[in-house]
Tab-separated table of C-alpha atoms in Angstrom:
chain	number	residue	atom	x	y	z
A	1	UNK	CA	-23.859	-26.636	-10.457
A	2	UNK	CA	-25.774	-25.214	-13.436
A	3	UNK	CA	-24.085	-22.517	-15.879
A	4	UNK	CA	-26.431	-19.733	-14.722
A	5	UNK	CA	-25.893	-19.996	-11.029
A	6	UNK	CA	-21.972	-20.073	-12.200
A	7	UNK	CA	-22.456	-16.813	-13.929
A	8	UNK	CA	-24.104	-15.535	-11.313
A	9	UNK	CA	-21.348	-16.776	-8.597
A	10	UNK	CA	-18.377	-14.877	-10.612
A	11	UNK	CA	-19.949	-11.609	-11.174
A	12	UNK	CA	-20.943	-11.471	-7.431
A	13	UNK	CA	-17.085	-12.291	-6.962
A	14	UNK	CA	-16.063	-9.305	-9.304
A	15	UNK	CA	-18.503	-7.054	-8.019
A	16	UNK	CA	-17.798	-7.659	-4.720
A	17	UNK	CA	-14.036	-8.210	-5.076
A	18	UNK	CA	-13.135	-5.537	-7.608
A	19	UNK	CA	-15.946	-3.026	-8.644
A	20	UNK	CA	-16.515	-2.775	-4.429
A	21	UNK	CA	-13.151	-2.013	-3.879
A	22	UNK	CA	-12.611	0.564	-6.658
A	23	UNK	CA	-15.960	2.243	-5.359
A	24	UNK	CA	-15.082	2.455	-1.566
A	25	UNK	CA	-11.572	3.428	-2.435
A	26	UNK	CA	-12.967	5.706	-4.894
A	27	UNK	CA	-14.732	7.794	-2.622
A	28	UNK	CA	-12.455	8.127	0.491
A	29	UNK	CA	-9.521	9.003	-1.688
A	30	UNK	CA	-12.252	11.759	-3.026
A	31	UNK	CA	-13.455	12.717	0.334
A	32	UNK	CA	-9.566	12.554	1.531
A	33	UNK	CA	-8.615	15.063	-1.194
A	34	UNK	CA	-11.442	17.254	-0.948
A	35	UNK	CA	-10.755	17.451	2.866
A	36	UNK	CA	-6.783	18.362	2.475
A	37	UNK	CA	-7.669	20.774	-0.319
A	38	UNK	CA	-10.118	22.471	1.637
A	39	UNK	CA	-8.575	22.794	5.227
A	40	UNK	CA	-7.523	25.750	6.079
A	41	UNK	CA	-4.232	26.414	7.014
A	42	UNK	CA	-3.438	29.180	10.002
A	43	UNK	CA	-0.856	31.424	9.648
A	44	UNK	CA	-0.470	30.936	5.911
A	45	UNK	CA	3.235	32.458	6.638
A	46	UNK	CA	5.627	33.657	3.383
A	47	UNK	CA	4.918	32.030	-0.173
A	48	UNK	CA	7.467	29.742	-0.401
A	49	UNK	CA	5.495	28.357	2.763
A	50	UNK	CA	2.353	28.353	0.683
A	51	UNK	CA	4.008	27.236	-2.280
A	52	UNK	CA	5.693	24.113	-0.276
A	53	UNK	CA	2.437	23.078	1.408
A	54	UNK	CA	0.552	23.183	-2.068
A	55	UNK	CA	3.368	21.407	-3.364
A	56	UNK	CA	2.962	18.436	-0.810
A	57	UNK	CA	-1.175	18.587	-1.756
A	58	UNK	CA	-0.253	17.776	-5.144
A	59	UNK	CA	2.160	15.001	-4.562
A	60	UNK	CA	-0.692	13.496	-1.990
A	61	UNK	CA	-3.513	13.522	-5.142
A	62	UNK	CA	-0.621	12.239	-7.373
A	63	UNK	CA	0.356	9.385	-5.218
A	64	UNK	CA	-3.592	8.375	-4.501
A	65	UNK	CA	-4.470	8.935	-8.154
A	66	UNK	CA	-1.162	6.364	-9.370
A	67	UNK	CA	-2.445	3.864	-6.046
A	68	UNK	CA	-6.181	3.603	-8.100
A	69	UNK	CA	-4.320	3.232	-11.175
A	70	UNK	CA	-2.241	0.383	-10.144
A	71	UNK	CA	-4.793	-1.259	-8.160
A	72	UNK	CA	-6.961	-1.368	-11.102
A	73	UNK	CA	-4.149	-2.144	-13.678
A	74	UNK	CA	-3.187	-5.406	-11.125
A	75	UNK	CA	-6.868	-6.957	-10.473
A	76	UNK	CA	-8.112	-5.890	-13.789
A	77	UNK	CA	-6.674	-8.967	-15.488
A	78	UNK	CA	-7.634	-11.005	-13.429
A	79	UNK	CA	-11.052	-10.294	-13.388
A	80	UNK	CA	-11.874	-10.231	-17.250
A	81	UNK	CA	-9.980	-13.570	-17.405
A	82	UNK	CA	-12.217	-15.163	-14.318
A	83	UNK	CA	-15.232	-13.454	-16.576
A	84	UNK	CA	-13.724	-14.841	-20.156
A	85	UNK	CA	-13.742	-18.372	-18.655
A	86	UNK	CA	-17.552	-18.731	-17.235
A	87	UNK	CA	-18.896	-17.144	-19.977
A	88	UNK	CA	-16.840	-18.049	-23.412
A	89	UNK	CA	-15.210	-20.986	-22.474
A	90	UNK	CA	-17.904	-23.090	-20.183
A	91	UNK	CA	-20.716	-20.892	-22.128
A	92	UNK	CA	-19.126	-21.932	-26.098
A	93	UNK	CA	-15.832	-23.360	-26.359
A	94	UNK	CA	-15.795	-25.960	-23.379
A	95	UNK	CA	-12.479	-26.213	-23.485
A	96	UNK	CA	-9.969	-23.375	-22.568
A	97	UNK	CA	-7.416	-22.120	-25.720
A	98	UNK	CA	-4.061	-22.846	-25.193
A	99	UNK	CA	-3.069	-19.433	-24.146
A	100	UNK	CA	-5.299	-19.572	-21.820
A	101	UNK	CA	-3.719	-21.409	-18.819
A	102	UNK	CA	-0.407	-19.034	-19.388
A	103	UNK	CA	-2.271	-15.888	-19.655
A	104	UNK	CA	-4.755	-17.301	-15.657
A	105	UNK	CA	-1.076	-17.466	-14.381
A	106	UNK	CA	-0.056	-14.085	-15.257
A	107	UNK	CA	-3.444	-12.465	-14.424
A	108	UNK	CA	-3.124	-13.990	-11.102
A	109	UNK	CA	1.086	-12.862	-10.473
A	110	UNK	CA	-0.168	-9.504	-11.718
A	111	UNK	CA	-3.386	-9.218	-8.821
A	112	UNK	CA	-0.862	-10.726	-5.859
A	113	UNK	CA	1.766	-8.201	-7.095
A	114	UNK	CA	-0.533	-5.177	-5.910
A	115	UNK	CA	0.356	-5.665	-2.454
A	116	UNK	CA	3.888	-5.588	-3.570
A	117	UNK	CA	3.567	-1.758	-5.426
A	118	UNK	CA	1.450	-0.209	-2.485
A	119	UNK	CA	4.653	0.428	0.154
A	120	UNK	CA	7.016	0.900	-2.882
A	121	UNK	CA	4.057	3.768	-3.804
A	122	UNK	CA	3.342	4.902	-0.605
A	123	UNK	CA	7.407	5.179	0.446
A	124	UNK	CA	8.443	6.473	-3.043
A	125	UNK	CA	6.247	9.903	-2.065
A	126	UNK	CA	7.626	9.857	1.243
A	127	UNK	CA	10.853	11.799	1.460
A	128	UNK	CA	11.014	10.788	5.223
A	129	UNK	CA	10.712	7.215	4.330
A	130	UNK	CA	13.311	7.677	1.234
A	131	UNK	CA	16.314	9.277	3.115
A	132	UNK	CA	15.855	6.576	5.734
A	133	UNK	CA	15.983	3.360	3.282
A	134	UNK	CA	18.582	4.841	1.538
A	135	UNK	CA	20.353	5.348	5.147
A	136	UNK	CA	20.220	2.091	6.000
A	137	UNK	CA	20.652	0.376	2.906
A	138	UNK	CA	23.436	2.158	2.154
A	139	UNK	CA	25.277	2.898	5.130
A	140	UNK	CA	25.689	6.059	5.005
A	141	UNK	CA	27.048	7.687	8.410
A	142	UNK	CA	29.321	4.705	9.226
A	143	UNK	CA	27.581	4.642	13.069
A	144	UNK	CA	27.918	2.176	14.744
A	145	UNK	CA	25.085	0.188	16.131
A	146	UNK	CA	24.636	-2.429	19.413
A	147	UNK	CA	21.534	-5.052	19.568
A	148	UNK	CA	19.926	-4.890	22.492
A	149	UNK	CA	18.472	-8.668	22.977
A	150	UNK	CA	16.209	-8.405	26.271
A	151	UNK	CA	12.404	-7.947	27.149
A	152	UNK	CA	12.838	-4.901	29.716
A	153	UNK	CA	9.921	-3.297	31.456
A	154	UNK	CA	9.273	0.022	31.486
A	155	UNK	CA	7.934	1.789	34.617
A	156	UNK	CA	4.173	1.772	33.182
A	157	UNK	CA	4.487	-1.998	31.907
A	158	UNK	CA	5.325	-1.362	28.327
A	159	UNK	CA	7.814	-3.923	26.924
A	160	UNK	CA	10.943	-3.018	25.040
A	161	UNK	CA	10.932	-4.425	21.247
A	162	UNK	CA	12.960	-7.679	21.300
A	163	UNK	CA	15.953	-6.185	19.276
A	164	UNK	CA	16.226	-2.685	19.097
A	165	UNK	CA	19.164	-0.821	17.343
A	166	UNK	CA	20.453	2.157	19.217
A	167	UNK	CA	23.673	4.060	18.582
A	168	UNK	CA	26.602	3.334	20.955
A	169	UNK	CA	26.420	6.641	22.161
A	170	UNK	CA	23.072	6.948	22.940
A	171	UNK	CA	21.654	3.995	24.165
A	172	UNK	CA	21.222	5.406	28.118
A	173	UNK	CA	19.709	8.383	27.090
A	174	UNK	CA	17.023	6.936	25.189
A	175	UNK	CA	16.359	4.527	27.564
A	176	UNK	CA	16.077	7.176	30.029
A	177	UNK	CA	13.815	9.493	27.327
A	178	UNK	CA	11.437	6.269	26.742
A	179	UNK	CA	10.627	5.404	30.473
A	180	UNK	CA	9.775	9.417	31.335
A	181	UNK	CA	7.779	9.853	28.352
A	182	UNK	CA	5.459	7.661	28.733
């Protein structure tokens, strides 16, 4: 393969890998936004009402703002290494510096790890999602729970999870509440 369709292979990669991605996420986080900031809201009720929902507005922009930042920060690496190795090291050096190889690896952790941050990013502005992880990695409440191991039919079809963790005390009645809801 000659060097110029190599250049021209890895900045199709980047563009379509990384600038793409940071273009398209760009603008629906920016349509997103501009959509929540502009609804309007009926019955705009007492201000600690309006203060709560502009509250909850902010921490939206805040939490798609920091999932940019951290998708960039992740794949950025990455991508001026990939770039740094067709065109200084095949284009003048011909061989890679020793750093180099230790430097690809980390680049490459650091890209893989976004898919780690995005659920600790999109839980940690979640207060729904925090109060339950800390419930059940904590245990608090001391209830006690039953596994329910078998593949039950509903009346409309719908089949019952495998395992499904119901309080003691409830089980019937949410067996009874998911077959008449549906």
């Amino acid at each position: 393969m000659t060097q110029n369709f190599k250049h021209m292979y890895q900045t199709l990669v980047a563009l379509a890998l990384f600038f793409a991605p940071i273009v398209v996420m760009g603008a629906a986080y920016v349509l997103i936004i501009w959509r929540l900031w502009l609804a309007p809201v009926p019955n705009q009720g007492c201000d600690s009402q309006v203060h709560q929902r502009n509250g909850s507005k902010k921490r939206v922009v805040k939490m798609v703002v920091l999932v940019m930042l951290v998708f960039v920060l992740c794949w950025l690496p990455l991508q001026i290494i990939s770039l740094y190795a067709i065109f200084a090291i095949d284009a003048v050096h011909k061989f890679a510096p020793s750093w180099f190889e230790s430097v690809h690896f980390l680049a490459y952790f650091m890209a893989y790890s976004n898919s780690l941050w995005n659920p600790i990013l999109y839980g940690g502005f979640n207060n729904n999602f925090r109060q339950g992880f800390a419930r059940l990695f904590l245990c608090r409440g001391k209830r006690k729970f039953s596994a329910r191991n078998d593949r039950s039919r509903d009346r409309n079809g719908y089949t019952a999870p495998l395992i499904q963790l119901l309080p003691l005390h409830t089980a019937s009645s949410r067996r009874t509440q998911m077959t008449t809801t549906r």
